[in-house]
XYZ file of C-alpha atoms in Angstrom:
192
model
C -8.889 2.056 -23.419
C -6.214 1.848 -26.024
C -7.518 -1.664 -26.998
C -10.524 -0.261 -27.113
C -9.491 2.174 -29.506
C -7.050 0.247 -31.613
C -10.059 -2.762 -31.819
C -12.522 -0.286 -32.940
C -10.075 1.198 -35.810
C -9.386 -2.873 -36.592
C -13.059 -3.203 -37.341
C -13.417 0.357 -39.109
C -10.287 -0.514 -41.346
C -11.913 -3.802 -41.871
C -15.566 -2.825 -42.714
C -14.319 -0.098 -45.150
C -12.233 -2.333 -47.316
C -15.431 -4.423 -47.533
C -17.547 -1.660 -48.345
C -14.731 -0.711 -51.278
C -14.587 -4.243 -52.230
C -17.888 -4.754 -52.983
C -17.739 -1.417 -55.226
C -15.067 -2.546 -56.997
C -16.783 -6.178 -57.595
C -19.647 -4.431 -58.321
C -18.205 -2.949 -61.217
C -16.359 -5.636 -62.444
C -12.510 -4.869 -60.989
C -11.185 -7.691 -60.125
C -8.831 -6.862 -56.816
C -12.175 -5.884 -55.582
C -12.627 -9.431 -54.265
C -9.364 -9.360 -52.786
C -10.634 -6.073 -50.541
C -13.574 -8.124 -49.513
C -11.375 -10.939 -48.447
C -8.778 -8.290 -46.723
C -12.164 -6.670 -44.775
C -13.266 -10.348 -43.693
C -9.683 -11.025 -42.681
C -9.317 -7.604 -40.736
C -12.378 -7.609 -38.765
C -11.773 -11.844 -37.682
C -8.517 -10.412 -36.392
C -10.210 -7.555 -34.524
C -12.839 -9.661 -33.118
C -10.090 -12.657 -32.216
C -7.849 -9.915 -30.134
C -11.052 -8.263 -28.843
C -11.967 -12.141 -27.271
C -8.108 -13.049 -25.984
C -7.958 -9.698 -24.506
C -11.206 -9.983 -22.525
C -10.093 -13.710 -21.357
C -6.839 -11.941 -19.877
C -8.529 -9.625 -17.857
C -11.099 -12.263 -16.300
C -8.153 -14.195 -15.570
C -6.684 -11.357 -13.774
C -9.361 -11.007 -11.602
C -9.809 -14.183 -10.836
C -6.664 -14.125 -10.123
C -6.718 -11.374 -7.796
C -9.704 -12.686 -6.277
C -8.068 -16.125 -5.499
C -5.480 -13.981 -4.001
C -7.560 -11.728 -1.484
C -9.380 -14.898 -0.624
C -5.917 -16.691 0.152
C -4.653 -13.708 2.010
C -7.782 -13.451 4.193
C -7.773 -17.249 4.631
C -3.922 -16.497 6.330
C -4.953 -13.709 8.354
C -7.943 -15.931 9.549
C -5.410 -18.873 10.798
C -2.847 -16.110 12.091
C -5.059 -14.214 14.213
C -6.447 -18.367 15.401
C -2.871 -19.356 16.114
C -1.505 -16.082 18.181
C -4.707 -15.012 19.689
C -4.571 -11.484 18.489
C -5.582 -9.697 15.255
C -2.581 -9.633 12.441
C -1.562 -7.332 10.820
C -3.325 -5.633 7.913
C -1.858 -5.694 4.554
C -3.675 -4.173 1.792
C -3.572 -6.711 -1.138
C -3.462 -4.382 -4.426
C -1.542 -6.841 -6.767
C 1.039 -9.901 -6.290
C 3.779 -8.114 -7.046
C 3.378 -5.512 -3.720
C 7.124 -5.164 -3.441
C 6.867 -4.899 0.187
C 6.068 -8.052 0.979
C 6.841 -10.289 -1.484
C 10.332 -12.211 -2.364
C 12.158 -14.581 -5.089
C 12.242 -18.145 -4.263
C 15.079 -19.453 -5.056
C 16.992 -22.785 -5.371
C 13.413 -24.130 -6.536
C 15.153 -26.747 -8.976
C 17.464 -28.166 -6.031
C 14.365 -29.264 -4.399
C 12.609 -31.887 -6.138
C 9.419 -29.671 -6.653
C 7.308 -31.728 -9.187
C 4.575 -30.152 -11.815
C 2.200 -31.369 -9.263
C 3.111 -28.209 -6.502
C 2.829 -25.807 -9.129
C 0.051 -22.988 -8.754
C -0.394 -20.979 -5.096
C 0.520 -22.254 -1.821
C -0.085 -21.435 1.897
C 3.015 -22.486 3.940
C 5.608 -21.126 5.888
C 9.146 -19.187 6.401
C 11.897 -20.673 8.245
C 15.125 -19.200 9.598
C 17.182 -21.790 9.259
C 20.195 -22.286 11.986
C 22.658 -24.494 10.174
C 22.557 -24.214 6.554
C 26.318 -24.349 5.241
C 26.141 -22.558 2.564
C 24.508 -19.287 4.354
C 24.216 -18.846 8.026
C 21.243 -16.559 7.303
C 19.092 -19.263 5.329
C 15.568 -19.039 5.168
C 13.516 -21.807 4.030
C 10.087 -22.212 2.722
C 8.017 -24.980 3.053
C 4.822 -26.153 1.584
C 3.871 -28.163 4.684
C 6.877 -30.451 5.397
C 7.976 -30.004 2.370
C 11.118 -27.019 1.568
C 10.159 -25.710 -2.334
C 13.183 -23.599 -1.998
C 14.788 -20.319 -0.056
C 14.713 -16.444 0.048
C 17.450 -15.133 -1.526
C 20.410 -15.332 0.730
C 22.618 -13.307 3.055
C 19.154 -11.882 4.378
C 20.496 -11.032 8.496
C 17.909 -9.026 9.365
C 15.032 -10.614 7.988
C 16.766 -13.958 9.583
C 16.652 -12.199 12.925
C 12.800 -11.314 12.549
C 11.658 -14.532 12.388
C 13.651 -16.223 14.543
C 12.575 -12.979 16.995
C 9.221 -14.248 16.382
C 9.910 -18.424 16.563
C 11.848 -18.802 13.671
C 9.094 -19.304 11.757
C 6.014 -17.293 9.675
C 3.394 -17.820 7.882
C 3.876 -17.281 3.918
C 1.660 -17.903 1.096
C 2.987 -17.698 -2.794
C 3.220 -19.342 -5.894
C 5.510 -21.595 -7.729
C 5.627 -21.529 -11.783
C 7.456 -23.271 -14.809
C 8.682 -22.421 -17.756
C 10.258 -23.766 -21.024
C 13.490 -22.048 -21.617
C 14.783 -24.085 -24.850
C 13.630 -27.840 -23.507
C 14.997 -26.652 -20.402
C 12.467 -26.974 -17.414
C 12.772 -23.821 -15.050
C 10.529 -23.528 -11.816
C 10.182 -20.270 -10.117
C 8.160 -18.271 -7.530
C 7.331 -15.698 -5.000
C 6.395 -15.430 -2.099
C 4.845 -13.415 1.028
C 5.448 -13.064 4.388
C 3.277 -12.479 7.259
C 3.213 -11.084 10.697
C 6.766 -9.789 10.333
């Protein structure tokens, strides 16, 4: 709504200094052609801003819609794999703090540009990780894109409670920090 709002102004500011512009070239003042330049200028901006921010929120719901589908696409092979129905998460955004976690230690694990974007994979507790006894893994098929953030004991316990290992879905990004390359991500777990 404030977009809305501040777009609408954008144009108003823009259409009056036309308006004034052409009165003032009208009569022969010559800053009057700036003013029509200023109003062309304004209302471009308004309508530019008007078009990014109505791409952003069709990419967040596609977004969100690539997510539901993902999620019910996990539930779907869950309930397959143990026979019974899973358990129901409502999806209201990716950042649900309930569920989802950091992956960390993406860099140390030779993810490639290619494994970007969302993933279906799994959680595993790991039993002899040196560095933390209370490791958890995730994998993109064979493939480990990184771990939960460590020193985790009871969510370690869970999953080994339940196999020592869970189905997960996420996401794995990049980013340019300065020519630096930096991957990062989170992450879901189910039936836990």
């Amino acid at each position: 709504m404030a977009n809305q709002n501040n777009e609408s102004s954008g144009v108003g500011c823009g259409a009056f200094a036309l308006i004034m512009g052409g009165v003032f070239a009208a009569i022969g003042k010559s800053w009057g052609l700036v003013l029509l330049l200023l109003g062309v200028v304004v209302i471009g901006v308004s309508i530019w801003l008007a078009y990014q921010d109505k791409a952003a929120k069709e990419k967040e719901r596609k977004r969100k819609e690539r997510y539901a589908q993902k999620a019910s696409r996990l539930f779907e092979l869950q309930e397959k794999q143990s026979g019974k129905s899973p358990i129901s998460i409502t999806v209201t955004t990716d950042d649900n703090a309930q569920y989802l976690y950091n992956i960390k230690g993406i860099n140390y694990c030779g993810v490639t540009d290619s494994m970007l974007g969302d993933f279906i994979g799994t959680a595993r507790a790991l039993k002899s990780n040196p560095h933390d006894p209370y490791a958890i893994g995730i994998y993109r098929g064979n493939k480990r894109v990184g771990f939960l953030p460590g020193g985790n004991s009871e969510l370690h316990t869970k999953i080994m409670s339940v196999g020592g290992s869970v189905d997960a879905d996420g996401y794995i990004t990049k980013s340019d920090d300065g020519g630096c390359i930096f991957y990062y991500g989170k992450v879901n777990l189910l039936g836990i």
